[in-house]
CSV table of C-alpha atoms in Angstrom, one decimal:
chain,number,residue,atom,x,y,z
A,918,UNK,CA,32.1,3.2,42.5
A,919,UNK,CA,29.0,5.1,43.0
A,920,UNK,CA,29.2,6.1,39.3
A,921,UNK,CA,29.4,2.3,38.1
A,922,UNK,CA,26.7,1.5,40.1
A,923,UNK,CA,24.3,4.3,38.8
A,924,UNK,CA,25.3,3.2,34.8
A,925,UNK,CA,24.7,-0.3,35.6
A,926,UNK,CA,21.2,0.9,37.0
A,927,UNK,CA,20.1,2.8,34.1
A,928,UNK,CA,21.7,0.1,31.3
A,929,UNK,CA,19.6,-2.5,33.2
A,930,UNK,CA,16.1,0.0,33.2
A,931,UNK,CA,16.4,0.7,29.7
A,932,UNK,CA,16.6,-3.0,28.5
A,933,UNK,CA,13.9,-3.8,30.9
A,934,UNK,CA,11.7,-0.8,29.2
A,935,UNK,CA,12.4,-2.0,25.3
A,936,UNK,CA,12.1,-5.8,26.3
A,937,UNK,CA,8.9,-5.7,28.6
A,938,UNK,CA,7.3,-2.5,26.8
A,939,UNK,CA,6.6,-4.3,23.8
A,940,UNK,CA,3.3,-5.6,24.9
A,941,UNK,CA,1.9,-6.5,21.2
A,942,UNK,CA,5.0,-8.7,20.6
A,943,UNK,CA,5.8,-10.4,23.6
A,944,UNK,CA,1.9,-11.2,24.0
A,945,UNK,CA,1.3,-12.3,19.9
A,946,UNK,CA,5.1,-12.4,18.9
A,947,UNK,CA,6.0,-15.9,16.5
A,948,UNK,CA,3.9,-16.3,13.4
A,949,UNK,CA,0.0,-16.1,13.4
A,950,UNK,CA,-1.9,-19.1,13.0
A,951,UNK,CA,-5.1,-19.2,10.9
A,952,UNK,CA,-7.3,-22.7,11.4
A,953,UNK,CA,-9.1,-23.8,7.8
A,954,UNK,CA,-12.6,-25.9,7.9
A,955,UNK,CA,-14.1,-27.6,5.3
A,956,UNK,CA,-16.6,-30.6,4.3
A,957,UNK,CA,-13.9,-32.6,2.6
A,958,UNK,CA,-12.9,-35.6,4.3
A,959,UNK,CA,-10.0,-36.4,1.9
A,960,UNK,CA,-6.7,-34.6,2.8
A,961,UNK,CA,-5.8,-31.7,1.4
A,962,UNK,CA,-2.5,-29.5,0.8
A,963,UNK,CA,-2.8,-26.1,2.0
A,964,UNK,CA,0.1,-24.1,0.7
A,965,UNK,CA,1.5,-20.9,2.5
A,966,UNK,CA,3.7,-18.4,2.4
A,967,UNK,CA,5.7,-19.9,5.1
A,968,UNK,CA,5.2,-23.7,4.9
A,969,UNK,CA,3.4,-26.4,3.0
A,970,UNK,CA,1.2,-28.7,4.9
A,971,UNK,CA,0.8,-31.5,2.8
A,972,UNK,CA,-1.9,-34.5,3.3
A,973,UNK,CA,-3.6,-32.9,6.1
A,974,UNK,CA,-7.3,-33.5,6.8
A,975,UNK,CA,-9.5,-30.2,8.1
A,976,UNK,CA,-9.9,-28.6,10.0
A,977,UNK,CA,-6.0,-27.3,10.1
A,978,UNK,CA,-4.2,-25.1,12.0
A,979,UNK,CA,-1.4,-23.1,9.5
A,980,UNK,CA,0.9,-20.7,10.4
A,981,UNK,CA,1.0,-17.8,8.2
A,982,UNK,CA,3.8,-15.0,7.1
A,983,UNK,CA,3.1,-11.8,9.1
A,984,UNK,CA,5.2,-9.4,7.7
A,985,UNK,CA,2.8,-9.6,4.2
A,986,UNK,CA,-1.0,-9.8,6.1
A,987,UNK,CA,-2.3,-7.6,3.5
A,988,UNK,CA,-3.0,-10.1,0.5
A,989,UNK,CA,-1.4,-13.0,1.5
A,990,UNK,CA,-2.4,-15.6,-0.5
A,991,UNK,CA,-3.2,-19.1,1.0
A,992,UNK,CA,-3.9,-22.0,-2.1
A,993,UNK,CA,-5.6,-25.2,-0.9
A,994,UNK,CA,-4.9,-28.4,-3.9
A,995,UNK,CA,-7.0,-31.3,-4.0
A,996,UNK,CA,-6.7,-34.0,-6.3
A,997,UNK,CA,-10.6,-34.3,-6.2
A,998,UNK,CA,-11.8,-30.7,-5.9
A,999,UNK,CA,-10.9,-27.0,-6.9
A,1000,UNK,CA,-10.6,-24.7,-4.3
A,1001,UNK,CA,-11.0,-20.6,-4.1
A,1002,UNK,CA,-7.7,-19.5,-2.2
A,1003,UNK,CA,-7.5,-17.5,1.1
A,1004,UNK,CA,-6.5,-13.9,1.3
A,1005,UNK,CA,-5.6,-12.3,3.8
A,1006,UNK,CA,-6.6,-9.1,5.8
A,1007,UNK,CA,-4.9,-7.8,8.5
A,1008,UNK,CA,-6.2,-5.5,11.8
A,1009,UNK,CA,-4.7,-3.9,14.5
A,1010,UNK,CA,-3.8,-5.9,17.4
A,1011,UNK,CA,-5.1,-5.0,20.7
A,1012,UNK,CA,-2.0,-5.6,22.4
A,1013,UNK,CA,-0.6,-2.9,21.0
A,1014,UNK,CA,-2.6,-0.6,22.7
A,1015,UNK,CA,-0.7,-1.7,26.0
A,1016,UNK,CA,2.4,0.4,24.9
A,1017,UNK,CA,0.0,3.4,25.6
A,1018,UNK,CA,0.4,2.5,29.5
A,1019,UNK,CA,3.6,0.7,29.6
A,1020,UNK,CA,6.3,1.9,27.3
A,1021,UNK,CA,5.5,3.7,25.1
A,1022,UNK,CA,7.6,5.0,22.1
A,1023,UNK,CA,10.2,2.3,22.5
A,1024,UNK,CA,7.7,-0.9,23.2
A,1025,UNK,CA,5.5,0.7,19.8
A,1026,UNK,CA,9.2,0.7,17.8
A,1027,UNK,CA,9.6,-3.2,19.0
A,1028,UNK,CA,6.0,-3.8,18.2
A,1029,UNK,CA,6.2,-2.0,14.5
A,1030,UNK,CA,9.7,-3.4,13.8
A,1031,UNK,CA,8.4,-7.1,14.3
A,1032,UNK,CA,5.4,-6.2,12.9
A,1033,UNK,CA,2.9,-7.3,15.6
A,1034,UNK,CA,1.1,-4.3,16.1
A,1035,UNK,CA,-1.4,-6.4,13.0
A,1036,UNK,CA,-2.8,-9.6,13.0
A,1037,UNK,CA,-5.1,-11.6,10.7
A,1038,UNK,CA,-8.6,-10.1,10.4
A,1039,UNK,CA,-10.1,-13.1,10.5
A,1040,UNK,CA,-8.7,-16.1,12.2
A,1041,UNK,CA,-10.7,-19.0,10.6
A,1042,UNK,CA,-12.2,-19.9,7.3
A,1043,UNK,CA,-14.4,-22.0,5.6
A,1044,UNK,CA,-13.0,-23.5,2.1
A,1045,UNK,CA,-15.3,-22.3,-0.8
A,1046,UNK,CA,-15.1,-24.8,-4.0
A,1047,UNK,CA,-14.2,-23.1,-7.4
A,1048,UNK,CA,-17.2,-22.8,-9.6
């Protein structure tokens, strides 16, 4: 009985380690979001690679792909105006650091296998016309 016990113990305190280690992904996990501004009143399509947000006016909040940070490439059409596309750059995320003092090896191998120890460099941008 005492053997049960002491394997139900240690099944439950190595789940709670991987699932509450993880600090990056439980703090940042889903998709990062990126907001785009702009002077153009008219709506725009912004297209990523995740969604397509068509006819939406700026600025807008999209939701971007973060297994591919690193070049992502995010295309804003107009009907009236040519726009330079985003890319994307990605840095570490902060919460990743919390593995250091809570989990360590297994929180970082949740954090690198959902890839939240990155997030975008920069968070919002400002549309830049083609020239």
């Amino acid at each position: 009985m005492k053997k049960s016990n002491s394997l139900r113990v240690a099944a439950v305190t190595l789940l709670a380690t991987a699932v509450l280690s993880s600090c990056a992904t439980i703090a940042a996990g889903g998709s990062p979001s990126i907001t785009i501004n702009g002077d153009t009143r008219n709506p725009v399509t912004i297209i990523t690679e995740k969604q397509t947000y068509a006819n939406v006016t700026l600025p807008c909040t999209v939701q971007v792909n973060r297994h591919h940070l690193v070049g992502q490439r995010i295309q804003v059409r107009s009907d009236s105006t040519e726009y330079k596309d985003i890319i994307l750059d990605k840095k570490i995320n902060a919460w990743t650091f919390g593995n250091i003092l809570l989990g360590g090896l297994i929180g970082w191998g949740v954090d690198l296998a959902t890839n939240c120890v990155s997030e975008p460099m920069v968070s919002n941008f400002y549309l830049e016309e083609k020239k």
